[in-house]
JSON list of C-alpha atoms in Angstrom, two decimals:
[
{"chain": "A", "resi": 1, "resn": "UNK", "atom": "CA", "xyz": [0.00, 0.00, 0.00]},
{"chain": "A", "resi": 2, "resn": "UNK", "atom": "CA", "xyz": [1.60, 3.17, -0.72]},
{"chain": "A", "resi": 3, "resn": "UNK", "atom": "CA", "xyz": [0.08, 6.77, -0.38]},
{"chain": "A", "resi": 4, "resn": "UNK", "atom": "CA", "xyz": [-0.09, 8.45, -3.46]},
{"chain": "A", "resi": 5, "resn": "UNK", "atom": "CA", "xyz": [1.50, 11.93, -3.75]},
{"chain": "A", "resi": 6, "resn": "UNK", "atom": "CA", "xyz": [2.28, 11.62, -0.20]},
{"chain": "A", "resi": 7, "resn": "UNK", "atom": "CA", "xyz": [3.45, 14.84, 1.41]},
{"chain": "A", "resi": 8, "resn": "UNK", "atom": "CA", "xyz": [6.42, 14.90, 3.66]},
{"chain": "A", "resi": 9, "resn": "UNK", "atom": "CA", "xyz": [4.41, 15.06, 6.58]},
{"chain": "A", "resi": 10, "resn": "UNK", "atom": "CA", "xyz": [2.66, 12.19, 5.48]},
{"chain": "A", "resi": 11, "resn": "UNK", "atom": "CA", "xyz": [5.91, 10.59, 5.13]},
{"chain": "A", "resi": 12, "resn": "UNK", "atom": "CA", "xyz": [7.46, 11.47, 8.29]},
{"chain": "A", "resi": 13, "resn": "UNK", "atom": "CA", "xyz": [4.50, 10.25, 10.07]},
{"chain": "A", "resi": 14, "resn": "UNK", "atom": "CA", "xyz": [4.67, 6.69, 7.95]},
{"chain": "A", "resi": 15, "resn": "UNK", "atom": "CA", "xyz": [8.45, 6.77, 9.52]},
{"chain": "A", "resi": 16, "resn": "UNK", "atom": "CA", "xyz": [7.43, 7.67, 13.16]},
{"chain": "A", "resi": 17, "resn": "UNK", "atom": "CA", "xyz": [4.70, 5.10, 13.20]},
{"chain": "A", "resi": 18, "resn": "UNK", "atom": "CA", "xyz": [7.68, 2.33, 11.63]},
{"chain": "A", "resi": 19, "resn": "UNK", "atom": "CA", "xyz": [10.05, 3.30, 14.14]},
{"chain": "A", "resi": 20, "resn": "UNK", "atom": "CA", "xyz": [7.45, 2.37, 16.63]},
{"chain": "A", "resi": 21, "resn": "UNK", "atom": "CA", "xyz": [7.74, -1.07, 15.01]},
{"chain": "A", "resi": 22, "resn": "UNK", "atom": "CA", "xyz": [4.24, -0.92, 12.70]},
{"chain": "A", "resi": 23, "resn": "UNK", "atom": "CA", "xyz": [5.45, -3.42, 10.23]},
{"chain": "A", "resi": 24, "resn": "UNK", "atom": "CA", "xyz": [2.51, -2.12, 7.68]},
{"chain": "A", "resi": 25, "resn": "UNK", "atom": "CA", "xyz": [3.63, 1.48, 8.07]},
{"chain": "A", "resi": 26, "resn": "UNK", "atom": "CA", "xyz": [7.56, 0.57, 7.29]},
{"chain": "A", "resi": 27, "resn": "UNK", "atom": "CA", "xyz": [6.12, -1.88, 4.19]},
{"chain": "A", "resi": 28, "resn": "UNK", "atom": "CA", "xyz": [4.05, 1.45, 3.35]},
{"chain": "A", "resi": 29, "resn": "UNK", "atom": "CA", "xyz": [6.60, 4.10, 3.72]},
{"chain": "A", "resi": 30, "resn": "UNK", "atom": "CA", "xyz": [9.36, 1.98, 1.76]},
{"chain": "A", "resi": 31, "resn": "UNK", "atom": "CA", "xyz": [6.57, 1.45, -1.18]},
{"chain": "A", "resi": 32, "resn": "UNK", "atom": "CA", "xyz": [5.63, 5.53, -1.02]},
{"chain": "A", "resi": 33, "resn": "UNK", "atom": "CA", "xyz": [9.03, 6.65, -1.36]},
{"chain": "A", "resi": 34, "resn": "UNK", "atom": "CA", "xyz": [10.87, 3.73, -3.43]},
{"chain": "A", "resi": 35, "resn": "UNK", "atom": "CA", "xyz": [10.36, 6.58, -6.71]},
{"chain": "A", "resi": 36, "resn": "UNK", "atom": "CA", "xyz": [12.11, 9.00, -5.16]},
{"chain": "A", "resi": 37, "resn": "UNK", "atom": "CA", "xyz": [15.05, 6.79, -3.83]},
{"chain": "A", "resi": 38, "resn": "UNK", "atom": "CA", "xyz": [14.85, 5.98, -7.51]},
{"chain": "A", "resi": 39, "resn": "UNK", "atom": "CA", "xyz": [15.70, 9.18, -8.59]},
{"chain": "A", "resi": 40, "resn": "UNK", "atom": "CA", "xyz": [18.42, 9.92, -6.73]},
{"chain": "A", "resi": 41, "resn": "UNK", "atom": "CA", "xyz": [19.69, 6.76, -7.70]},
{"chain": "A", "resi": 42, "resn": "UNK", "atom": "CA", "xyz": [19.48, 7.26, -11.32]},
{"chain": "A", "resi": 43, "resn": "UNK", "atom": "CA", "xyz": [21.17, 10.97, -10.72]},
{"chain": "A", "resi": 44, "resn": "UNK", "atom": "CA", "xyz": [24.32, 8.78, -9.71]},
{"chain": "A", "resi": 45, "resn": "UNK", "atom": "CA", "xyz": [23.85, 5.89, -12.21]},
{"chain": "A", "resi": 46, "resn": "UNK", "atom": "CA", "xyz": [22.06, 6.44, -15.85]},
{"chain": "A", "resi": 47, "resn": "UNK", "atom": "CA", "xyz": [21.45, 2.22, -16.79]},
{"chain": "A", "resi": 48, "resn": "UNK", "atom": "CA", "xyz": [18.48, 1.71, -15.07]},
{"chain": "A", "resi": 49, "resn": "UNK", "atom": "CA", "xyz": [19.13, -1.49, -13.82]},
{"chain": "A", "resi": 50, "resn": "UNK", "atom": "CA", "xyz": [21.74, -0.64, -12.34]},
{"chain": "A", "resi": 51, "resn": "UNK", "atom": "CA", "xyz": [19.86, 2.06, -10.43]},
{"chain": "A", "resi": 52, "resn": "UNK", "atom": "CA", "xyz": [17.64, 0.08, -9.79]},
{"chain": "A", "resi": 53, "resn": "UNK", "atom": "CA", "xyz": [20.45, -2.24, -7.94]},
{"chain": "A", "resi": 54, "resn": "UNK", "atom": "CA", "xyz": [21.20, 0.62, -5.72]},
{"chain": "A", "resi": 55, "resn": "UNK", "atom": "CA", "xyz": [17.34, 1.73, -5.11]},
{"chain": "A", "resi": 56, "resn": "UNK", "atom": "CA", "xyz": [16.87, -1.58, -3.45]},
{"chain": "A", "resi": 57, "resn": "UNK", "atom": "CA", "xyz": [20.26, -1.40, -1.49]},
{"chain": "A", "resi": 58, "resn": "UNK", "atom": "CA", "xyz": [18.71, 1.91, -0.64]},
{"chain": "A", "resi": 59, "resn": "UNK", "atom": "CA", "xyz": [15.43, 0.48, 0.40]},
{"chain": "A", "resi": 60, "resn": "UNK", "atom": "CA", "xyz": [17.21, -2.80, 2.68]},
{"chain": "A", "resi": 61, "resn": "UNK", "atom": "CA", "xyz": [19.31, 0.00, 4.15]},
{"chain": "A", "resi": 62, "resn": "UNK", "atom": "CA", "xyz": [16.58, 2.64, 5.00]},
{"chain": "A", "resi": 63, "resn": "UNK", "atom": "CA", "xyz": [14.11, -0.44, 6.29]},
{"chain": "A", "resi": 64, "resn": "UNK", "atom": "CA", "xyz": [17.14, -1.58, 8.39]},
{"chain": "A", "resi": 65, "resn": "UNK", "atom": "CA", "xyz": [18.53, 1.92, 9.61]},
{"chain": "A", "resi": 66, "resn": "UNK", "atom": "CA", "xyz": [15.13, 3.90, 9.83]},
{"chain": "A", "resi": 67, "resn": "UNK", "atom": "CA", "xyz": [15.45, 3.88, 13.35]},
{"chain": "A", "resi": 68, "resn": "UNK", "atom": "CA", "xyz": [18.46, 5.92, 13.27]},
{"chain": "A", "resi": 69, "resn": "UNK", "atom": "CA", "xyz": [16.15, 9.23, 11.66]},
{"chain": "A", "resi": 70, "resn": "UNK", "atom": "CA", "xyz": [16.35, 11.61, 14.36]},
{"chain": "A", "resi": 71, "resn": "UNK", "atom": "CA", "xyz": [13.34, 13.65, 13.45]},
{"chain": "A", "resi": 72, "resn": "UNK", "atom": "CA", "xyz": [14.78, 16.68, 13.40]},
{"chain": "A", "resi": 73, "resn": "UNK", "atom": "CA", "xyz": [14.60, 17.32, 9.76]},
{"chain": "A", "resi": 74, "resn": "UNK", "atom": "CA", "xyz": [12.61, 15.58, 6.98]},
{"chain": "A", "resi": 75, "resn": "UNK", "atom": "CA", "xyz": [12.32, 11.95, 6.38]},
{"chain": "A", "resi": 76, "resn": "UNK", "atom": "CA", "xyz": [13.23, 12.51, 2.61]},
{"chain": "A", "resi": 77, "resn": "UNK", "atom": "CA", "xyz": [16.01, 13.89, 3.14]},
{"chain": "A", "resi": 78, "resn": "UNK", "atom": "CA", "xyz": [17.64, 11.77, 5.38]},
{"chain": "A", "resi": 79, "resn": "UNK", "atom": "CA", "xyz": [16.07, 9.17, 2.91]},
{"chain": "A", "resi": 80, "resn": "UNK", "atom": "CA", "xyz": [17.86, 10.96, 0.37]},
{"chain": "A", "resi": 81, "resn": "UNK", "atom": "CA", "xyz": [21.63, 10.79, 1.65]},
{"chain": "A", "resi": 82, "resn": "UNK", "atom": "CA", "xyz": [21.00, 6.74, 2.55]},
{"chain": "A", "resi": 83, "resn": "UNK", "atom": "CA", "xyz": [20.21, 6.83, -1.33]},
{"chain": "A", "resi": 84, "resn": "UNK", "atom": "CA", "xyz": [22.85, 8.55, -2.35]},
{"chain": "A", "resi": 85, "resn": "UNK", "atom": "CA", "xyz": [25.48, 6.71, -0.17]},
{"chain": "A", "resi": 86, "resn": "UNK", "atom": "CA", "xyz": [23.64, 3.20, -1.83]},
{"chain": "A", "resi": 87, "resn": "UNK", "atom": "CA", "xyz": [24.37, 4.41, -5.38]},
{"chain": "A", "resi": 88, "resn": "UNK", "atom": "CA", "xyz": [28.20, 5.67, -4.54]},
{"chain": "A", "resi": 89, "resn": "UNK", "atom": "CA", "xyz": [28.49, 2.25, -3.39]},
{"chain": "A", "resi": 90, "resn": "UNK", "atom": "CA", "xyz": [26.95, 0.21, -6.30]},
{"chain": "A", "resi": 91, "resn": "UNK", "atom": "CA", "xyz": [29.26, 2.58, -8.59]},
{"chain": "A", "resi": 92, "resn": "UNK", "atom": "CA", "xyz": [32.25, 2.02, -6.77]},
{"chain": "A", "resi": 93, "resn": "UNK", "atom": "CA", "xyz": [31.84, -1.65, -6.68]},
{"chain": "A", "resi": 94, "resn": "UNK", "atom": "CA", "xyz": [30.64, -1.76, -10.31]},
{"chain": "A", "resi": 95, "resn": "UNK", "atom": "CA", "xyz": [34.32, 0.14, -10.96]},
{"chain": "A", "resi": 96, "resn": "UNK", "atom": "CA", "xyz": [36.02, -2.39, -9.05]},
{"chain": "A", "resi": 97, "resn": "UNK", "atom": "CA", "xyz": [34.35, -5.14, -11.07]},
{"chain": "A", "resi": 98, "resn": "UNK", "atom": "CA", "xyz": [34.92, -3.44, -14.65]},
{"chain": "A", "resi": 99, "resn": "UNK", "atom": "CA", "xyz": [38.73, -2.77, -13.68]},
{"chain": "A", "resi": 100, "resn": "UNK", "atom": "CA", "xyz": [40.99, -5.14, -15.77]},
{"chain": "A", "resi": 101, "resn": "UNK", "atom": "CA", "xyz": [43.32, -7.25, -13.67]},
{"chain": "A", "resi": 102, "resn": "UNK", "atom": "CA", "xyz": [45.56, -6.87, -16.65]},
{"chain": "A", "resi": 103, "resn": "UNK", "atom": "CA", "xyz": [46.70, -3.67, -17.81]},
{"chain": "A", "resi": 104, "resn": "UNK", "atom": "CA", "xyz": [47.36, -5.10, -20.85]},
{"chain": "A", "resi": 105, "resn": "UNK", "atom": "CA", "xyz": [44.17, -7.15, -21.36]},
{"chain": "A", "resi": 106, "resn": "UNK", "atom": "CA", "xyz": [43.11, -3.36, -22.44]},
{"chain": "A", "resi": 107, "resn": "UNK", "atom": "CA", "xyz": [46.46, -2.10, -24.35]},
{"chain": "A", "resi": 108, "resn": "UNK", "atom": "CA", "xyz": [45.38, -0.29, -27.62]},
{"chain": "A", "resi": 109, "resn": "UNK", "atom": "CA", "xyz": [41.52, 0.01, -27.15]},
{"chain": "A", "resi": 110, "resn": "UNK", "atom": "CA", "xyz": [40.35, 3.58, -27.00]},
{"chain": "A", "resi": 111, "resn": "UNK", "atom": "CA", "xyz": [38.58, 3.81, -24.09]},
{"chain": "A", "resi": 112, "resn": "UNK", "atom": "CA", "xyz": [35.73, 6.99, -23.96]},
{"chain": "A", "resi": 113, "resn": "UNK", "atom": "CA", "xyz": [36.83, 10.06, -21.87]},
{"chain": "A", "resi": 114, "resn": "UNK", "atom": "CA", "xyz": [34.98, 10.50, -18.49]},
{"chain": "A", "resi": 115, "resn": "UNK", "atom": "CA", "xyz": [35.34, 14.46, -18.60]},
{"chain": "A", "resi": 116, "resn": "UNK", "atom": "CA", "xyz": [33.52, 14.42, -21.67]},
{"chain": "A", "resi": 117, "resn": "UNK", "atom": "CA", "xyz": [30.92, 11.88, -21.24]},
{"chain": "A", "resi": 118, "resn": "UNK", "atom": "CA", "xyz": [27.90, 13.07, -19.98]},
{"chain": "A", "resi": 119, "resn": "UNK", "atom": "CA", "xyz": [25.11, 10.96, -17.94]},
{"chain": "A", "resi": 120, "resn": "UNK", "atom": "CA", "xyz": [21.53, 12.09, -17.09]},
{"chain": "A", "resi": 121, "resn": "UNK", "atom": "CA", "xyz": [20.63, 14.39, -14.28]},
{"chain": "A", "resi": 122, "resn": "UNK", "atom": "CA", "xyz": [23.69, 16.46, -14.83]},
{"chain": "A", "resi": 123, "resn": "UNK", "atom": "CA", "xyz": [26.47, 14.23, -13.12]},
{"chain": "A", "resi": 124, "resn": "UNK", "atom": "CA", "xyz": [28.84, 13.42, -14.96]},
{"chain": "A", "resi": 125, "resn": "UNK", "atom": "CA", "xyz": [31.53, 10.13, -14.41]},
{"chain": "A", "resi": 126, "resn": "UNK", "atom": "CA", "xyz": [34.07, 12.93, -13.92]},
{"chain": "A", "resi": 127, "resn": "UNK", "atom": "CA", "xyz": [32.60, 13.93, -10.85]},
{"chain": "A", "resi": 128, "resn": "UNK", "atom": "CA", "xyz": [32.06, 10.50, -9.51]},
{"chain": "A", "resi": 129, "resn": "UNK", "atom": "CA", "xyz": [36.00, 9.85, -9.69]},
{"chain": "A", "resi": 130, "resn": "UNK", "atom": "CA", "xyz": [36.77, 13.51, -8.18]},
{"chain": "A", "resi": 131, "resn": "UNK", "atom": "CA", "xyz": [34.80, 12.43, -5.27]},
{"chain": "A", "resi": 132, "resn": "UNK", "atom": "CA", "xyz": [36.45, 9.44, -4.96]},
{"chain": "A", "resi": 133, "resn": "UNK", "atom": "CA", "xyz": [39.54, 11.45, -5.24]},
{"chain": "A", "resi": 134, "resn": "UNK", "atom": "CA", "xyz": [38.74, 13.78, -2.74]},
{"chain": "A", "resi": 135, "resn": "UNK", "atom": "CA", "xyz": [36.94, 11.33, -0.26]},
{"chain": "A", "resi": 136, "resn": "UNK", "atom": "CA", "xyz": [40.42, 9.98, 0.52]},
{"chain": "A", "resi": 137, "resn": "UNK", "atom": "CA", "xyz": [41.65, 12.88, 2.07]},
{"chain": "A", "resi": 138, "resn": "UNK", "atom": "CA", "xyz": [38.70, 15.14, 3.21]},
{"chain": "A", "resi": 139, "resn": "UNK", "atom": "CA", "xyz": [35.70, 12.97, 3.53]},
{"chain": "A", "resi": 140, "resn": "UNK", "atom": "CA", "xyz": [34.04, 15.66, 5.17]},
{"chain": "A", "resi": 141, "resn": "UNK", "atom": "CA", "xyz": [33.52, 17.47, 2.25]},
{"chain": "A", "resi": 142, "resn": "UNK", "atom": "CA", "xyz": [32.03, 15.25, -0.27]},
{"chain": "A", "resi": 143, "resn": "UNK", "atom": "CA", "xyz": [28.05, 14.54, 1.24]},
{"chain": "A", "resi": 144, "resn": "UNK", "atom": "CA", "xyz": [27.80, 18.12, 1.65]},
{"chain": "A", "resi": 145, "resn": "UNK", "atom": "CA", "xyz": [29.42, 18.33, -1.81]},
{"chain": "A", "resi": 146, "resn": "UNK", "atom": "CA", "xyz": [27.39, 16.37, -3.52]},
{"chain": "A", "resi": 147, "resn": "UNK", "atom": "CA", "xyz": [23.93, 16.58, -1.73]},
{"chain": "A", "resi": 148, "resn": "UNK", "atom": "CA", "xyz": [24.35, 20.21, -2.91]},
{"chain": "A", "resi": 149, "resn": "UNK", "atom": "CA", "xyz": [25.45, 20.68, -6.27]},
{"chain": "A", "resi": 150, "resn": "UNK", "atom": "CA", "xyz": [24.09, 17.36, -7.35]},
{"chain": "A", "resi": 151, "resn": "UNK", "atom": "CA", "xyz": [20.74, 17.33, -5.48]},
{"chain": "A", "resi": 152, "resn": "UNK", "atom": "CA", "xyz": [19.98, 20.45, -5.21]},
{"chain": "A", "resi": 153, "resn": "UNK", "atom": "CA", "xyz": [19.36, 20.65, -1.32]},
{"chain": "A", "resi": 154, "resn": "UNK", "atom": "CA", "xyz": [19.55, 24.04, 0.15]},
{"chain": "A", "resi": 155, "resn": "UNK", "atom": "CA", "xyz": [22.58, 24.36, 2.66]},
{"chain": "A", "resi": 156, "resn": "UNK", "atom": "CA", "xyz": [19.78, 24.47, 5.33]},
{"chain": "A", "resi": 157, "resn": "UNK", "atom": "CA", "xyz": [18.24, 21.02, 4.71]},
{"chain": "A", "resi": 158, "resn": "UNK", "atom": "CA", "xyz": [21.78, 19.73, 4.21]},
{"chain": "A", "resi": 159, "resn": "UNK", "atom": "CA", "xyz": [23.17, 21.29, 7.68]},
{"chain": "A", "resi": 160, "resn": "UNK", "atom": "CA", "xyz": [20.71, 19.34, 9.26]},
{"chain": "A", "resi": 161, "resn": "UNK", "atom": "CA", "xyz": [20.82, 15.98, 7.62]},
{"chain": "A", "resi": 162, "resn": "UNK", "atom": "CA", "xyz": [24.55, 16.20, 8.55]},
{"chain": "A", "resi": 163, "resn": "UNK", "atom": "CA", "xyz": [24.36, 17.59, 11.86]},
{"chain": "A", "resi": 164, "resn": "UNK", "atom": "CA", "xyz": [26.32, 20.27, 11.60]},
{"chain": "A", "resi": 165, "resn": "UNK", "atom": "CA", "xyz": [26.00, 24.36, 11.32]},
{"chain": "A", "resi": 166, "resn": "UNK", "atom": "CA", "xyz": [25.76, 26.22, 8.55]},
{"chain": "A", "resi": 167, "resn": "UNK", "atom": "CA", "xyz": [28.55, 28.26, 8.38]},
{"chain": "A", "resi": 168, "resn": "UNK", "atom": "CA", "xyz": [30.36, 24.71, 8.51]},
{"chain": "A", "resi": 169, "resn": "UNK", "atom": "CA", "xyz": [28.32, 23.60, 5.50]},
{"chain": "A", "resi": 170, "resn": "UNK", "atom": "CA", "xyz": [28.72, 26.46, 3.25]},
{"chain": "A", "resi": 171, "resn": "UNK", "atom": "CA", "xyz": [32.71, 26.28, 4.20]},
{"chain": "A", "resi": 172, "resn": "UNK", "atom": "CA", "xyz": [32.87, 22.35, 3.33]},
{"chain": "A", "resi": 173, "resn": "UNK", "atom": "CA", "xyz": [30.62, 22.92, 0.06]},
{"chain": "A", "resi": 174, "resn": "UNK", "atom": "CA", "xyz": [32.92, 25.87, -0.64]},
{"chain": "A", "resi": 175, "resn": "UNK", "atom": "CA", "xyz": [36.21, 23.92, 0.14]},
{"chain": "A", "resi": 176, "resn": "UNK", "atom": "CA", "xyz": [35.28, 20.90, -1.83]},
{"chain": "A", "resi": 177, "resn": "UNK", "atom": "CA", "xyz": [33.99, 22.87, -4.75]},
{"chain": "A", "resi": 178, "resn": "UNK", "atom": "CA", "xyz": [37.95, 24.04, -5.00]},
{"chain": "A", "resi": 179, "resn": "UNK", "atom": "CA", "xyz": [38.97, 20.61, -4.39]},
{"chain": "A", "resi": 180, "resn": "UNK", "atom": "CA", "xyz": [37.32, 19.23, -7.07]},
{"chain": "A", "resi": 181, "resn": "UNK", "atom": "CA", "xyz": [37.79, 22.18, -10.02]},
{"chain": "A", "resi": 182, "resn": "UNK", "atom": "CA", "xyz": [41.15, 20.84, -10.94]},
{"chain": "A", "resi": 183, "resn": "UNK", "atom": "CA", "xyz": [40.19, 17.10, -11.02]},
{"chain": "A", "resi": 184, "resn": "UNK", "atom": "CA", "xyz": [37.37, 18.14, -13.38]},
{"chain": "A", "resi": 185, "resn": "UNK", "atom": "CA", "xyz": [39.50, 19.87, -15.81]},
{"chain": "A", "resi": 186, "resn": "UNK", "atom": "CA", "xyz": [41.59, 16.93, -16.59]},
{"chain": "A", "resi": 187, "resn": "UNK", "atom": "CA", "xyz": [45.14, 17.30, -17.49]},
{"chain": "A", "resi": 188, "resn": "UNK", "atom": "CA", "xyz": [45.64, 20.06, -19.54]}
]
């Protein structure tokens, strides 16, 4: 049973009642906003299946975790960084599986640039890898990072999701934003 064009106070109440335990209201909420996990999940990786792959990693982690949603801001977007995190993690491990153990299984093939190979939603592959870049060294900086210029979610929404204030989330989306110029731009 889902609720269609459920509000996010409809939504957050579906969460309350399924951190209570209500087994229907968790089977309800996961159905209501399984499009929307979708979507962020597609933002991060254009072949829908395997979006899809990440949506339902999404959807085991958020029915497993939802007790850890503090309440304090929305349901959906908490919802939205487990989705995010889901899809980083199906494309890293989808990189790991497509990486030749043998350099030269691949010697001669022209491969397609990932600074100039655009995916849906306005990510690009390019960004994916300066994240990955970055993430090794400043962590901190790449959720706000990317649940910003990605997603689109005001610093206020994101300051809360993270936990932190907002001066420290406009100076991490600031900081990362000059981390990641140079990766983007390639060699040059």
């Amino acid at each position: 049973m889902t609720i269609e064009g459920a509000g996010p106070d409809e939504i957050d109440e579906l969460a309350r009642r399924a951190q209570g335990g209500d087994r229907e209201a968790l089977e309800s909420l996961l159905a209501t906003i399984r499009p929307r996990a979708l979507n962020v999940c597609r933002g991060v990786l254009p072949h829908l299946p395997d979006a899809e792959d990440a949506c339902q990693e999404a959807l085991i982690n958020i029915a497993n975790k939802v007790g850890s949603w503090n309440g304090q801001g929305r349901f959906t977007t908490w919802m939205h960084v487990v989705a995010l995190n889901s899809a980083r993690s199906t494309y890293r491990r989808m990189k790991n599986q497509a990486t030749p153990r043998d350099p030269m299984e691949y010697a001669g093939v022209d491969r397609p640039d990932p600074r100039t190979t655009s995916v849906i939603a306005g990510t690009r592959l390019d960004l994916l890898e300066a994240m990955e870049t970055i993430e090794k060294d400043h962590p901190q900086f790449v959720e706000p990072l990317l649940l910003r210029d990605v997603y689109g979610l005001s610093y206020e929404e994101i300051a809360r999701q993270v936990g932190a204030p907002l001066g420290t989330i406009k100076a991490q989306i600031h900081h990362g934003r000059k981390l990641a110029r140079p990766l983007l731009r390639g060699s040059e």
